[in-house]
Amino acid sequence: MSLISLTLAAPAMAQEQPPRTLTVTGRGVESIPTTLTKVQLGVEVQGKTAAEVQEEVARRSSAVVELLKSRNVEKLETTGITLNPVYSYEGNVQRLTGYAGTNTVSFRLDTPSAGSLLDEAVKAGATRIDGISFVAADSAIAVAQKQALREAVEEANQQADAVLSALNFTRREVIGIRINDAAPPQIPIINYAVMAERADKAASTPVIGGEQQVEASVTLQIRY
């Protein structure tokens, strides 16, 4: 006699379906006027001995820094100090001819004052202006960032509404938010060389700012 056992499996529990979602990204851009000028300038000296060069660089740099401090510039800091040998080559023979030293600083100030201060800095001893760039005030950038974020959210919502409406789906709640970028892009730096004899000119160096764009993008994940 044989025994046959039959086991009937219970139907598997239906798995819960993941929510249907739509992901959209919006972008906001605000243009604000630049009111500050960032400057990098310095002193460059060549001479026969390292001590001579270093002493002259220090003397001129101190005069330039004192001038900048007296004008109450912002974020004044040293950005580079160098002292290097200078060689000449004759008939594949290297010969030490002297030394070259530099001391560079950076700072920022109100753009309307930048031109005259550059001229004064050259008179005080600066021999090079490595570059300038224009930026908006920190407070203006913060306000623009918030507005750019609002614009980004509005654009993302408009995209979502257009897509869901075209597909006859009903929009529900936002279940995910990601802020991709709310930082202002760098303004292109204007680089140029300035000769020391510019200090002899009566006219002030013209410095004219422009606009700075502050961008932000927001990604929304919306259930429907």
PDB file of C-alpha atoms in Angstrom:
ATOM      1  CA  MET A   1       0.000   0.000   0.000  1.00  0.00           C
ATOM      2  CA  SER A   2       1.443   3.300  -1.024  1.00  0.00           C
ATOM      3  CA  LEU A   3       0.748   6.708   0.467  1.00  0.00           C
ATOM      4  CA  ILE A   4       0.597   9.724  -1.805  1.00  0.00           C
ATOM      5  CA  SER A   5       0.944  13.147  -0.197  1.00  0.00           C
ATOM      6  CA  LEU A   6      -0.170  16.248  -2.069  1.00  0.00           C
ATOM      7  CA  THR A   7       0.636  19.702  -0.796  1.00  0.00           C
ATOM      8  CA  LEU A   8      -1.104  22.675  -2.279  1.00  0.00           C
ATOM      9  CA  ALA A   9       0.960  25.853  -2.151  1.00  0.00           C
ATOM     10  CA  ALA A  10      -0.803  28.969  -1.033  1.00  0.00           C
ATOM     11  CA  PRO A  11      -0.838  31.730  -3.624  1.00  0.00           C
ATOM     12  CA  ALA A  12       2.094  34.069  -3.235  1.00  0.00           C
ATOM     13  CA  MET A  13       1.373  37.377  -1.651  1.00  0.00           C
ATOM     14  CA  ALA A  14       1.080  40.020  -4.286  1.00  0.00           C
ATOM     15  CA  GLN A  15       4.137  42.249  -4.139  1.00  0.00           C
ATOM     16  CA  GLU A  16       3.516  45.905  -3.567  1.00  0.00           C
ATOM     17  CA  GLN A  17       4.246  47.895  -6.687  1.00  0.00           C
ATOM     18  CA  PRO A  18       6.721  50.763  -6.330  1.00  0.00           C
ATOM     19  CA  PRO A  19       5.236  54.234  -6.758  1.00  0.00           C
ATOM     20  CA  ARG A  20       5.259  55.705 -10.231  1.00  0.00           C
ATOM     21  CA  THR A  21       7.398  58.817 -10.286  1.00  0.00           C
ATOM     22  CA  LEU A  22       8.445  61.525 -12.704  1.00  0.00           C
ATOM     23  CA  THR A  23      11.830  63.238 -12.316  1.00  0.00           C
ATOM     24  CA  VAL A  24      12.272  66.760 -13.659  1.00  0.00           C
ATOM     25  CA  THR A  25      15.028  69.365 -13.371  1.00  0.00           C
ATOM     26  CA  GLY A  26      14.500  73.110 -13.470  1.00  0.00           C
ATOM     27  CA  ARG A  27      17.082  75.865 -13.843  1.00  0.00           C
ATOM     28  CA  GLY A  28      17.082  79.439 -12.620  1.00  0.00           C
ATOM     29  CA  VAL A  29      19.415  82.264 -13.614  1.00  0.00           C
ATOM     30  CA  GLU A  30      19.699  85.722 -12.067  1.00  0.00           C
ATOM     31  CA  SER A  31      21.880  88.517 -13.465  1.00  0.00           C
ATOM     32  CA  ILE A  32      23.172  91.027 -10.938  1.00  0.00           C
ATOM     33  CA  PRO A  33      25.553  93.966 -11.338  1.00  0.00           C
ATOM     34  CA  THR A  34      29.144  93.535 -10.192  1.00  0.00           C
ATOM     35  CA  THR A  35      30.156  96.205  -7.711  1.00  0.00           C
ATOM     36  CA  LEU A  36      33.528  94.917  -6.522  1.00  0.00           C
ATOM     37  CA  THR A  37      36.839  94.470  -8.320  1.00  0.00           C
ATOM     38  CA  LYS A  38      39.249  91.689  -7.331  1.00  0.00           C
ATOM     39  CA  VAL A  39      42.850  92.578  -8.115  1.00  0.00           C
ATOM     40  CA  GLN A  40      46.087  90.628  -8.070  1.00  0.00           C
ATOM     41  CA  LEU A  41      49.219  92.742  -8.335  1.00  0.00           C
ATOM     42  CA  GLY A  42      52.777  92.587  -7.186  1.00  0.00           C
ATOM     43  CA  VAL A  43      56.397  93.604  -7.267  1.00  0.00           C
ATOM     44  CA  GLU A  44      59.022  92.008  -9.494  1.00  0.00           C
ATOM     45  CA  VAL A  45      62.723  92.862  -9.127  1.00  0.00           C
ATOM     46  CA  GLN A  46      65.906  91.618 -10.775  1.00  0.00           C
ATOM     47  CA  GLY A  47      69.418  92.109  -9.424  1.00  0.00           C
ATOM     48  CA  LYS A  48      72.897  90.694  -9.067  1.00  0.00           C
ATOM     49  CA  THR A  49      72.563  89.044  -5.658  1.00  0.00           C
ATOM     50  CA  ALA A  50      69.762  87.231  -3.876  1.00  0.00           C
ATOM     51  CA  ALA A  51      70.064  89.498  -0.821  1.00  0.00           C
ATOM     52  CA  GLU A  52      69.856  92.622  -2.949  1.00  0.00           C
ATOM     53  CA  VAL A  53      66.782  91.387  -4.795  1.00  0.00           C
ATOM     54  CA  GLN A  54      65.010  90.202  -1.657  1.00  0.00           C
ATOM     55  CA  GLU A  55      65.667  93.500   0.116  1.00  0.00           C
ATOM     56  CA  GLU A  56      64.278  95.534  -2.783  1.00  0.00           C
ATOM     57  CA  VAL A  57      61.231  93.309  -3.130  1.00  0.00           C
ATOM     58  CA  ALA A  58      60.534  93.671   0.588  1.00  0.00           C
ATOM     59  CA  ARG A  59      60.935  97.447   0.477  1.00  0.00           C
ATOM     60  CA  ARG A  60      58.584  97.942  -2.472  1.00  0.00           C
ATOM     61  CA  SER A  61      56.074  95.371  -1.256  1.00  0.00           C
ATOM     62  CA  SER A  62      55.855  97.031   2.151  1.00  0.00           C
ATOM     63  CA  ALA A  63      55.107 100.369   0.505  1.00  0.00           C
ATOM     64  CA  VAL A  64      52.391  98.824  -1.670  1.00  0.00           C
ATOM     65  CA  VAL A  65      50.784  96.976   1.251  1.00  0.00           C
ATOM     66  CA  GLU A  66      50.786 100.119   3.391  1.00  0.00           C
ATOM     67  CA  LEU A  67      49.014 101.959   0.591  1.00  0.00           C
ATOM     68  CA  LEU A  68      46.392  99.234   0.250  1.00  0.00           C
ATOM     69  CA  LYS A  69      45.772  99.147   3.985  1.00  0.00           C
ATOM     70  CA  SER A  70      45.351 102.918   4.054  1.00  0.00           C
ATOM     71  CA  ARG A  71      42.639 102.586   1.391  1.00  0.00           C
ATOM     72  CA  ASN A  72      40.786  99.963   3.476  1.00  0.00           C
ATOM     73  CA  VAL A  73      40.689  97.323   0.746  1.00  0.00           C
ATOM     74  CA  GLU A  74      38.957  94.027   1.564  1.00  0.00           C
ATOM     75  CA  LYS A  75      40.444  90.518   1.818  1.00  0.00           C
ATOM     76  CA  LEU A  76      44.059  91.625   1.428  1.00  0.00           C
ATOM     77  CA  GLU A  77      46.380  88.604   1.393  1.00  0.00           C
ATOM     78  CA  THR A  78      49.723  87.478   0.045  1.00  0.00           C
ATOM     79  CA  THR A  79      49.317  85.093  -2.900  1.00  0.00           C
ATOM     80  CA  GLY A  80      52.914  84.373  -3.806  1.00  0.00           C
ATOM     81  CA  ILE A  81      56.590  84.986  -2.957  1.00  0.00           C
ATOM     82  CA  THR A  82      59.400  83.805  -5.237  1.00  0.00           C
ATOM     83  CA  LEU A  83      63.178  84.165  -5.465  1.00  0.00           C
ATOM     84  CA  ASN A  84      64.866  82.404  -8.368  1.00  0.00           C
ATOM     85  CA  PRO A  85      68.285  82.428 -10.036  1.00  0.00           C
ATOM     86  CA  VAL A  86      68.518  83.838 -13.555  1.00  0.00           C
ATOM     87  CA  TYR A  87      70.806  82.104 -16.052  1.00  0.00           C
ATOM     88  CA  SER A  88      72.139  82.913 -19.488  1.00  0.00           C
ATOM     89  CA  TYR A  89      73.279  80.354 -22.006  1.00  0.00           C
ATOM     90  CA  GLU A  90      76.235  80.892 -24.317  1.00  0.00           C
ATOM     91  CA  GLY A  91      77.670  78.043 -26.357  1.00  0.00           C
ATOM     92  CA  ASN A  92      75.702  75.494 -24.356  1.00  0.00           C
ATOM     93  CA  VAL A  93      77.289  76.863 -21.192  1.00  0.00           C
ATOM     94  CA  GLN A  94      74.996  77.922 -18.345  1.00  0.00           C
ATOM     95  CA  ARG A  95      76.053  81.022 -16.449  1.00  0.00           C
ATOM     96  CA  LEU A  96      74.404  82.605 -13.403  1.00  0.00           C
ATOM     97  CA  THR A  97      73.658  86.257 -14.177  1.00  0.00           C
ATOM     98  CA  GLY A  98      71.550  87.276 -11.198  1.00  0.00           C
ATOM     99  CA  TYR A  99      68.302  86.727  -9.347  1.00  0.00           C
ATOM    100  CA  ALA A 100      64.635  87.586  -9.818  1.00  0.00           C
ATOM    101  CA  GLY A 101      62.156  87.969  -6.977  1.00  0.00           C
ATOM    102  CA  THR A 102      58.421  88.595  -6.779  1.00  0.00           C
ATOM    103  CA  ASN A 103      55.837  89.272  -4.124  1.00  0.00           C
ATOM    104  CA  THR A 104      52.168  89.274  -5.134  1.00  0.00           C
ATOM    105  CA  VAL A 105      49.026  90.144  -3.207  1.00  0.00           C
ATOM    106  CA  SER A 106      45.319  90.039  -3.894  1.00  0.00           C
ATOM    107  CA  PHE A 107      42.490  92.201  -2.588  1.00  0.00           C
ATOM    108  CA  ARG A 108      39.142  93.611  -3.562  1.00  0.00           C
ATOM    109  CA  LEU A 109      37.537  97.032  -3.442  1.00  0.00           C
ATOM    110  CA  ASP A 110      34.650  99.037  -4.854  1.00  0.00           C
ATOM    111  CA  THR A 111      34.940  99.158  -8.638  1.00  0.00           C
ATOM    112  CA  PRO A 112      34.688 102.973  -8.931  1.00  0.00           C
ATOM    113  CA  SER A 113      37.857 103.272  -6.823  1.00  0.00           C
ATOM    114  CA  ALA A 114      39.848 100.569  -8.610  1.00  0.00           C
ATOM    115  CA  GLY A 115      41.370 102.623 -11.432  1.00  0.00           C
ATOM    116  CA  SER A 116      42.903 105.327  -9.277  1.00  0.00           C
ATOM    117  CA  LEU A 117      44.173 102.802  -6.721  1.00  0.00           C
ATOM    118  CA  LEU A 118      45.929 100.788  -9.434  1.00  0.00           C
ATOM    119  CA  ASP A 119      47.754 103.932 -10.531  1.00  0.00           C
ATOM    120  CA  GLU A 120      48.721 104.729  -6.940  1.00  0.00           C
ATOM    121  CA  ALA A 121      49.959 101.165  -6.417  1.00  0.00           C
ATOM    122  CA  VAL A 122      52.272 101.438  -9.423  1.00  0.00           C
ATOM    123  CA  LYS A 123      53.629 104.714  -8.084  1.00  0.00           C
ATOM    124  CA  ALA A 124      54.192 103.067  -4.702  1.00  0.00           C
ATOM    125  CA  GLY A 125      56.297 100.300  -6.244  1.00  0.00           C
ATOM    126  CA  ALA A 126      54.077  97.707  -7.937  1.00  0.00           C
ATOM    127  CA  THR A 127      55.524  96.583 -11.255  1.00  0.00           C
ATOM    128  CA  ARG A 128      52.921  94.057 -12.398  1.00  0.00           C
ATOM    129  CA  ILE A 129      49.160  93.656 -12.411  1.00  0.00           C
ATOM    130  CA  ASP A 130      48.458  89.998 -13.022  1.00  0.00           C
ATOM    131  CA  GLY A 131      44.719  90.231 -13.362  1.00  0.00           C
ATOM    132  CA  ILE A 132      41.397  91.670 -12.321  1.00  0.00           C
ATOM    133  CA  SER A 133      37.930  90.183 -12.087  1.00  0.00           C
ATOM    134  CA  PHE A 134      34.565  91.602 -11.154  1.00  0.00           C
ATOM    135  CA  VAL A 135      32.159  90.191  -8.571  1.00  0.00           C
ATOM    136  CA  ALA A 136      28.942  91.185  -6.886  1.00  0.00           C
ATOM    137  CA  ALA A 137      28.731  91.812  -3.157  1.00  0.00           C
ATOM    138  CA  ASP A 138      28.222  88.726  -0.994  1.00  0.00           C
ATOM    139  CA  SER A 139      24.825  89.948   0.182  1.00  0.00           C
ATOM    140  CA  ALA A 140      23.634  90.489  -3.394  1.00  0.00           C
ATOM    141  CA  ILE A 141      24.821  87.005  -4.393  1.00  0.00           C
ATOM    142  CA  ALA A 142      22.934  85.432  -1.469  1.00  0.00           C
ATOM    143  CA  VAL A 143      19.680  87.155  -2.492  1.00  0.00           C
ATOM    144  CA  ALA A 144      20.189  86.166  -6.133  1.00  0.00           C
ATOM    145  CA  GLN A 145      20.846  82.536  -5.180  1.00  0.00           C
ATOM    146  CA  LYS A 146      17.512  82.314  -3.372  1.00  0.00           C
ATOM    147  CA  GLN A 147      15.680  83.864  -6.325  1.00  0.00           C
ATOM    148  CA  ALA A 148      17.425  81.519  -8.772  1.00  0.00           C
ATOM    149  CA  LEU A 149      16.313  78.540  -6.653  1.00  0.00           C
ATOM    150  CA  ARG A 150      12.704  79.759  -6.729  1.00  0.00           C
ATOM    151  CA  GLU A 151      12.894  80.082 -10.507  1.00  0.00           C
ATOM    152  CA  ALA A 152      14.381  76.588 -10.785  1.00  0.00           C
ATOM    153  CA  VAL A 153      11.568  75.060  -8.713  1.00  0.00           C
ATOM    154  CA  GLU A 154       8.931  76.900 -10.758  1.00  0.00           C
ATOM    155  CA  GLU A 155      10.439  75.668 -14.029  1.00  0.00           C
ATOM    156  CA  ALA A 156      10.630  72.085 -12.750  1.00  0.00           C
ATOM    157  CA  ASN A 157       6.961  72.214 -11.691  1.00  0.00           C
ATOM    158  CA  GLN A 158       5.940  73.601 -15.090  1.00  0.00           C
ATOM    159  CA  GLN A 159       7.749  70.761 -16.849  1.00  0.00           C
ATOM    160  CA  ALA A 160       6.075  68.162 -14.634  1.00  0.00           C
ATOM    161  CA  ASP A 161       2.610  69.639 -15.138  1.00  0.00           C
ATOM    162  CA  ALA A 162       3.037  69.733 -18.912  1.00  0.00           C
ATOM    163  CA  VAL A 163       4.169  66.086 -19.130  1.00  0.00           C
ATOM    164  CA  LEU A 164       1.557  64.665 -16.761  1.00  0.00           C
ATOM    165  CA  SER A 165      -1.232  66.659 -18.371  1.00  0.00           C
ATOM    166  CA  ALA A 166      -0.286  65.389 -21.832  1.00  0.00           C
ATOM    167  CA  LEU A 167      -0.376  61.798 -20.536  1.00  0.00           C
ATOM    168  CA  ASN A 168      -3.616  62.280 -18.572  1.00  0.00           C
ATOM    169  CA  PHE A 169      -1.967  61.427 -15.274  1.00  0.00           C
ATOM    170  CA  THR A 170      -2.825  63.025 -11.964  1.00  0.00           C
ATOM    171  CA  ARG A 171      -0.009  64.697 -10.112  1.00  0.00           C
ATOM    172  CA  ARG A 172       0.518  63.845  -6.468  1.00  0.00           C
ATOM    173  CA  GLU A 173       3.113  64.843  -3.878  1.00  0.00           C
ATOM    174  CA  VAL A 174       6.802  65.615  -4.319  1.00  0.00           C
ATOM    175  CA  ILE A 175       8.773  62.743  -2.765  1.00  0.00           C
ATOM    176  CA  GLY A 176      12.324  63.856  -3.564  1.00  0.00           C
ATOM    177  CA  ILE A 177      14.193  67.141  -3.884  1.00  0.00           C
ATOM    178  CA  ARG A 178      17.800  67.700  -4.898  1.00  0.00           C
ATOM    179  CA  ILE A 179      19.548  71.055  -5.195  1.00  0.00           C
ATOM    180  CA  ASN A 180      22.194  70.512  -7.849  1.00  0.00           C
ATOM    181  CA  ASP A 181      23.937  73.856  -7.990  1.00  0.00           C
ATOM    182  CA  ALA A 182      23.259  77.127  -6.228  1.00  0.00           C
ATOM    183  CA  ALA A 183      26.708  78.670  -6.524  1.00  0.00           C
ATOM    184  CA  PRO A 184      27.648  81.622  -8.728  1.00  0.00           C
ATOM    185  CA  PRO A 185      29.957  80.746 -11.636  1.00  0.00           C
ATOM    186  CA  GLN A 186      33.372  82.327 -11.827  1.00  0.00           C
ATOM    187  CA  ILE A 187      33.583  85.549 -13.786  1.00  0.00           C
ATOM    188  CA  PRO A 188      36.189  85.401 -16.570  1.00  0.00           C
ATOM    189  CA  ILE A 189      39.408  87.047 -15.412  1.00  0.00           C
ATOM    190  CA  ILE A 190      40.821  89.864 -17.499  1.00  0.00           C
ATOM    191  CA  ASN A 191      44.588  89.413 -17.640  1.00  0.00           C
ATOM    192  CA  TYR A 192      46.992  92.055 -18.872  1.00  0.00           C
ATOM    193  CA  ALA A 193      50.478  93.390 -18.217  1.00  0.00           C
ATOM    194  CA  VAL A 194      50.949  96.928 -16.906  1.00  0.00           C
ATOM    195  CA  MET A 195      54.248  98.742 -17.312  1.00  0.00           C
ATOM    196  CA  ALA A 196      55.593 100.851 -14.483  1.00  0.00           C
ATOM    197  CA  GLU A 197      55.730 103.971 -16.666  1.00  0.00           C
ATOM    198  CA  ARG A 198      51.912 104.039 -16.608  1.00  0.00           C
ATOM    199  CA  ALA A 199      52.315 105.858 -13.306  1.00  0.00           C
ATOM    200  CA  ASP A 200      53.611 108.869 -15.227  1.00  0.00           C
ATOM    201  CA  LYS A 201      50.350 109.252 -17.129  1.00  0.00           C
ATOM    202  CA  ALA A 202      47.893 111.825 -15.855  1.00  0.00           C
ATOM    203  CA  ALA A 203      44.753 109.880 -16.820  1.00  0.00           C
ATOM    204  CA  SER A 204      43.407 107.294 -14.371  1.00  0.00           C
ATOM    205  CA  THR A 205      43.282 103.674 -15.496  1.00  0.00           C
ATOM    206  CA  PRO A 206      39.655 102.942 -16.496  1.00  0.00           C
ATOM    207  CA  VAL A 207      38.085  99.950 -14.729  1.00  0.00           C
ATOM    208  CA  ILE A 208      34.497  99.115 -15.683  1.00  0.00           C
ATOM    209  CA  GLY A 209      32.546  96.221 -14.200  1.00  0.00           C
ATOM    210  CA  GLY A 210      29.667  94.289 -15.727  1.00  0.00           C
ATOM    211  CA  GLU A 211      27.106  91.700 -14.704  1.00  0.00           C
ATOM    212  CA  GLN A 212      27.462  88.402 -12.887  1.00  0.00           C
ATOM    213  CA  GLN A 213      25.140  85.456 -13.414  1.00  0.00           C
ATOM    214  CA  VAL A 214      24.022  83.385 -10.454  1.00  0.00           C
ATOM    215  CA  GLU A 215      22.657  79.974 -11.433  1.00  0.00           C
ATOM    216  CA  ALA A 216      20.792  77.240  -9.595  1.00  0.00           C
ATOM    217  CA  SER A 217      19.143  73.977 -10.618  1.00  0.00           C
ATOM    218  CA  VAL A 218      16.676  71.825  -8.699  1.00  0.00           C
ATOM    219  CA  THR A 219      15.579  68.257  -9.400  1.00  0.00           C
ATOM    220  CA  LEU A 220      12.133  67.138  -8.206  1.00  0.00           C
ATOM    221  CA  GLN A 221      10.826  63.581  -7.977  1.00  0.00           C
ATOM    222  CA  ILE A 222       7.029  63.682  -8.198  1.00  0.00           C
ATOM    223  CA  ARG A 223       4.618  60.821  -7.619  1.00  0.00           C
ATOM    224  CA  TYR A 224       1.684  60.392 -10.001  1.00  0.00           C
TER     225      TYR A 224
END
